Coordinates of C-alpha atoms in Angstrom, one line a residue:
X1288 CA -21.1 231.6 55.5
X1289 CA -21.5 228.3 57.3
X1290 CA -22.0 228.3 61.0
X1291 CA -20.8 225.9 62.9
X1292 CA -23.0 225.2 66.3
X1293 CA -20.9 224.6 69.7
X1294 CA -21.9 221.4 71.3
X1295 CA -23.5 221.5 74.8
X1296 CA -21.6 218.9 76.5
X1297 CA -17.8 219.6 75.1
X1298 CA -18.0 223.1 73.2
X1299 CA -16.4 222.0 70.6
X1300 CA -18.1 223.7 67.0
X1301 CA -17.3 220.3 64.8
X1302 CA -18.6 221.0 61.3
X1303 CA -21.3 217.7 61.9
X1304 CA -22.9 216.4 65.0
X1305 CA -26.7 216.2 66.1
X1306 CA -29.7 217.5 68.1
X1307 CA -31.0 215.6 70.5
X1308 CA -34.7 215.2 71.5
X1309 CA -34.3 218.1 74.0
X1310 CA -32.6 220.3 71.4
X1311 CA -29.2 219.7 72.8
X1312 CA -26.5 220.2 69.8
X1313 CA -24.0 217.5 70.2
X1314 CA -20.7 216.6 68.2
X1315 CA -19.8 213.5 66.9
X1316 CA -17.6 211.8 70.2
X1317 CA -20.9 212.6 72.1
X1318 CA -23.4 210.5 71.2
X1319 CA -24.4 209.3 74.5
X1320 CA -24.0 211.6 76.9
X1321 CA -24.4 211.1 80.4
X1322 CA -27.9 212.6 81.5
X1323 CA -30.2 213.7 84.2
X1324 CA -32.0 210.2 86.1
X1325 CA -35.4 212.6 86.5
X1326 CA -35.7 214.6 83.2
X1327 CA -33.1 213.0 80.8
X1328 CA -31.2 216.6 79.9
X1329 CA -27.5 216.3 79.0
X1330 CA -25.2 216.4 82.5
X1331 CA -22.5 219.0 81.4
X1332 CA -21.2 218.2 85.0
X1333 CA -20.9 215.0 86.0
X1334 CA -21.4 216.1 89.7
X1335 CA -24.2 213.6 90.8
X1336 CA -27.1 212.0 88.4
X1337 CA -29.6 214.9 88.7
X1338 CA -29.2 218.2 86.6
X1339 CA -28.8 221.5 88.3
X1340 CA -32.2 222.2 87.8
X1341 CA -33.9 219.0 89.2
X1342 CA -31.3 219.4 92.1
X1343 CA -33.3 223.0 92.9
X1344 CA -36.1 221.2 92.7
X1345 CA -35.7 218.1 94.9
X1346 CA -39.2 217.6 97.2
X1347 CA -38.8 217.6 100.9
X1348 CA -40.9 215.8 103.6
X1349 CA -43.0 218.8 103.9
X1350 CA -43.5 219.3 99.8
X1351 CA -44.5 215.0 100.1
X1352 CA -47.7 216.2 102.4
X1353 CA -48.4 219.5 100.3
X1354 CA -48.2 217.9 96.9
X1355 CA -50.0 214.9 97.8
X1356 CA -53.3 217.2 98.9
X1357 CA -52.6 219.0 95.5
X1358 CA -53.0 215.6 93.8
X1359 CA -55.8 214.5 95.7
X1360 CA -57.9 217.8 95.7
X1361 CA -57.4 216.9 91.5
X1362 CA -58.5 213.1 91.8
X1363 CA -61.7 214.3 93.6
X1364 CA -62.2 215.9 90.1
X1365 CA -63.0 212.2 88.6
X1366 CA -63.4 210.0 91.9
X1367 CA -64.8 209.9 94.8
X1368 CA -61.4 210.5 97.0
X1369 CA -63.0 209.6 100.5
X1370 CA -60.3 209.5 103.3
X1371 CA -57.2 209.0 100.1
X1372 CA -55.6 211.8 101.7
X1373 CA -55.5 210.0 105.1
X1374 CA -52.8 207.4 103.3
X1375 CA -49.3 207.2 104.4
X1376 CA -46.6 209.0 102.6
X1377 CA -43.0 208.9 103.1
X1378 CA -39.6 209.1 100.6
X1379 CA -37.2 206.3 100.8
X1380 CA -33.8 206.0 99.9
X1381 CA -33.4 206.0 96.4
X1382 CA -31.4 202.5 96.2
X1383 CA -34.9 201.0 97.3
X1384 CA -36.2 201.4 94.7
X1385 CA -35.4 199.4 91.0
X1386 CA -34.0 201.2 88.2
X1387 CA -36.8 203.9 86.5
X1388 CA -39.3 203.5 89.3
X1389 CA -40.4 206.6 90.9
X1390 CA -42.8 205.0 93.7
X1391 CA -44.5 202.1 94.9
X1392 CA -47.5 201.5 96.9
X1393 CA -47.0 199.2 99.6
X1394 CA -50.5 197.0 101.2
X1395 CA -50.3 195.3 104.0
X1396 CA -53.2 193.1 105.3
X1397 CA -53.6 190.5 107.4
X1398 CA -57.5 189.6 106.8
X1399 CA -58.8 191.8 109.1
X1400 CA -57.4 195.5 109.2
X1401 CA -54.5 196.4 106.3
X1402 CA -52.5 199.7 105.9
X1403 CA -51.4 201.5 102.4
X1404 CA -48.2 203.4 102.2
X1405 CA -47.5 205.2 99.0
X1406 CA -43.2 205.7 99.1
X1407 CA -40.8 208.0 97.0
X1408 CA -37.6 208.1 96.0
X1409 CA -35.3 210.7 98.3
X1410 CA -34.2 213.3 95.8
X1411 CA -37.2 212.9 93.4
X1412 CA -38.1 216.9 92.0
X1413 CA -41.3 217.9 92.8
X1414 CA -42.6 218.3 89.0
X1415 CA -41.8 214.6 89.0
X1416 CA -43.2 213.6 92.1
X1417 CA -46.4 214.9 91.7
X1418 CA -47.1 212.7 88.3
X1419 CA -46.0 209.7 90.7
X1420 CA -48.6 210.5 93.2
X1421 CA -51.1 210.6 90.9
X1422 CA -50.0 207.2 89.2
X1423 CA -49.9 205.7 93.0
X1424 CA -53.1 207.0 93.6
X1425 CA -54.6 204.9 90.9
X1426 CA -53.3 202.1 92.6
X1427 CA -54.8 203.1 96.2
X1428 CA -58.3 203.6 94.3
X1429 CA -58.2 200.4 92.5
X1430 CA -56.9 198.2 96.1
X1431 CA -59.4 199.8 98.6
X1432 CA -62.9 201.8 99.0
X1433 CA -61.9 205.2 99.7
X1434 CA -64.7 206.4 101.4
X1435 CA -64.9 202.5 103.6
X1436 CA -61.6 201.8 103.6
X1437 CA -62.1 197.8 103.1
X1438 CA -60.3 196.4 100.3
X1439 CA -61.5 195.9 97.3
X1440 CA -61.8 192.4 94.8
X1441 CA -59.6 192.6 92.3
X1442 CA -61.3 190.3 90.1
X1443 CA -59.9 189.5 86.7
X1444 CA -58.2 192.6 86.2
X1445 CA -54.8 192.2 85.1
X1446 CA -51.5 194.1 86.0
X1447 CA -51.5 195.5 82.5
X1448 CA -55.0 196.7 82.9
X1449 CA -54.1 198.4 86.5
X1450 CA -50.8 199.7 85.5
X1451 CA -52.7 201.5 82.2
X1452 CA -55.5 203.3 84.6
X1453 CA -52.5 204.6 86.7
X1454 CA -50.4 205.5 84.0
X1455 CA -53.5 207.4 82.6
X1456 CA -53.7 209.1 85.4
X1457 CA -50.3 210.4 85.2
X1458 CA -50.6 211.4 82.0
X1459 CA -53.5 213.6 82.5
X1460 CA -51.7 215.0 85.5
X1461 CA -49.0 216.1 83.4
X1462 CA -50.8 217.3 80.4
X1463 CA -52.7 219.5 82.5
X1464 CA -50.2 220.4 85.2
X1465 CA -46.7 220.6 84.0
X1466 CA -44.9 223.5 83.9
X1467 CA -41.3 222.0 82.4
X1468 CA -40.7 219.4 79.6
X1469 CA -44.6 218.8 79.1
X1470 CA -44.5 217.0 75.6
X1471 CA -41.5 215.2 76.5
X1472 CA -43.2 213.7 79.5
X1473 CA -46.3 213.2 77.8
X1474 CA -44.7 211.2 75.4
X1475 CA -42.4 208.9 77.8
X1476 CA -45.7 207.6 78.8
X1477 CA -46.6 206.6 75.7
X1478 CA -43.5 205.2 75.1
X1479 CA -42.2 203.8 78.4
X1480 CA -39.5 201.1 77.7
X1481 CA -41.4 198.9 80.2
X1482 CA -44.3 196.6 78.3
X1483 CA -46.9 196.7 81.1
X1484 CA -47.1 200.4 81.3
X1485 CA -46.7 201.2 77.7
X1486 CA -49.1 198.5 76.2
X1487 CA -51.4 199.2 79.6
X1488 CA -51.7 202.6 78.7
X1489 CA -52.2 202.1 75.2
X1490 CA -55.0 199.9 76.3
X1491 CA -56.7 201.6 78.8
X1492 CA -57.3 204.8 76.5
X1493 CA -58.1 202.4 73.0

């Protein structure tokens, strides 16, 4: 007896279709779903662009502050975190930020005294937020002396080179934290669409 597998987005049982990457059983007229902006699941209702579950698990002002000591108490693992935990944090509207980015670390400096902010997207789950904070970490360590504060040369270092330390980061953070869609994760870093993180990463660990 054949069975005949009910799609996810449609329920319909057509006698072909295909699993996605995140075992989702789709037919045919559903090839490209609409899905989640954080975790990339099938959205069964379009409602907003997060799925239910990332929606449960959207970080507040408070988790920002909480998550970020989590991150940093884990950095002091490798580095020497100084005053990291001292930088400013703070989620943003998500329309400030382009398409697939998830933070940004902002440096101001005018020669004599600068200040760091590390921003987030409102509506970013925690799971997600925390790899971010590690991969904006990297980018703190890499501007400014965490235990002097001054900023640091740059030297010849390229974006590419910067972008694969943070993106290492990230990775590890996830490999060893992650408690939903681990190899999936792991493997969007490898794999990012965008050439400067994927060929910085790929550097960085060759």
């Amino acid at each position: 007896r054949r069975v005949l597998f009910r799609s996810v987005l449609c329920g319909a049982r057509p006698p072909s279709g295909f699993v996605d990457w995140r075992g989702n059983f789709l037919c045919p007229a559903h090839q490209s779903p609409p899905r989640c902006y954080w975790c990339g699941d099938v959205l069964v209702r379009l409602r907003s662009d997060s799925c239910a579950t990332c929606v449960a698990e959207v970080a507040s002002p408070r988790d920002l502050e909480m998550l970020a000591q989590r991150v940093v108490g884990w950095l002091g693992a490798f580095f020497p975190v100084g005053h990291l935990d001292g930088v400013d944090l703070v989620l943003r509207p998500a329309t400030d930020f382009p398409y697939c980015q998830r933070g940004w670390m902002l440096l101001r400096s005018d020669g004599q005294t600068h200040e760091v902010e590390l921003a987030f997207p409102v509506g970013i789950p925690r799971e997600h937020l925390c790899e971010s904070l590690a991969h904006e970490y990297g980018h703190v360590l890499l501007a400014i002396d965490p235990q002097s504060l001054a900023l640091l040369d740059r030297g010849a270092r390229t974006d590419r080179q910067e972008e694969g330390f943070c993106e290492v980061l990230r990775w590890l953070w996830i490999d060893q934290h992650a408690t939903r869609d681990r190899q999936f994760r792991l493997d969007g870093v490898a794999r990012n669409v965008f050439d400067v993180y994927r060929e910085g990463f790929k550097e960085v660990v060759a």
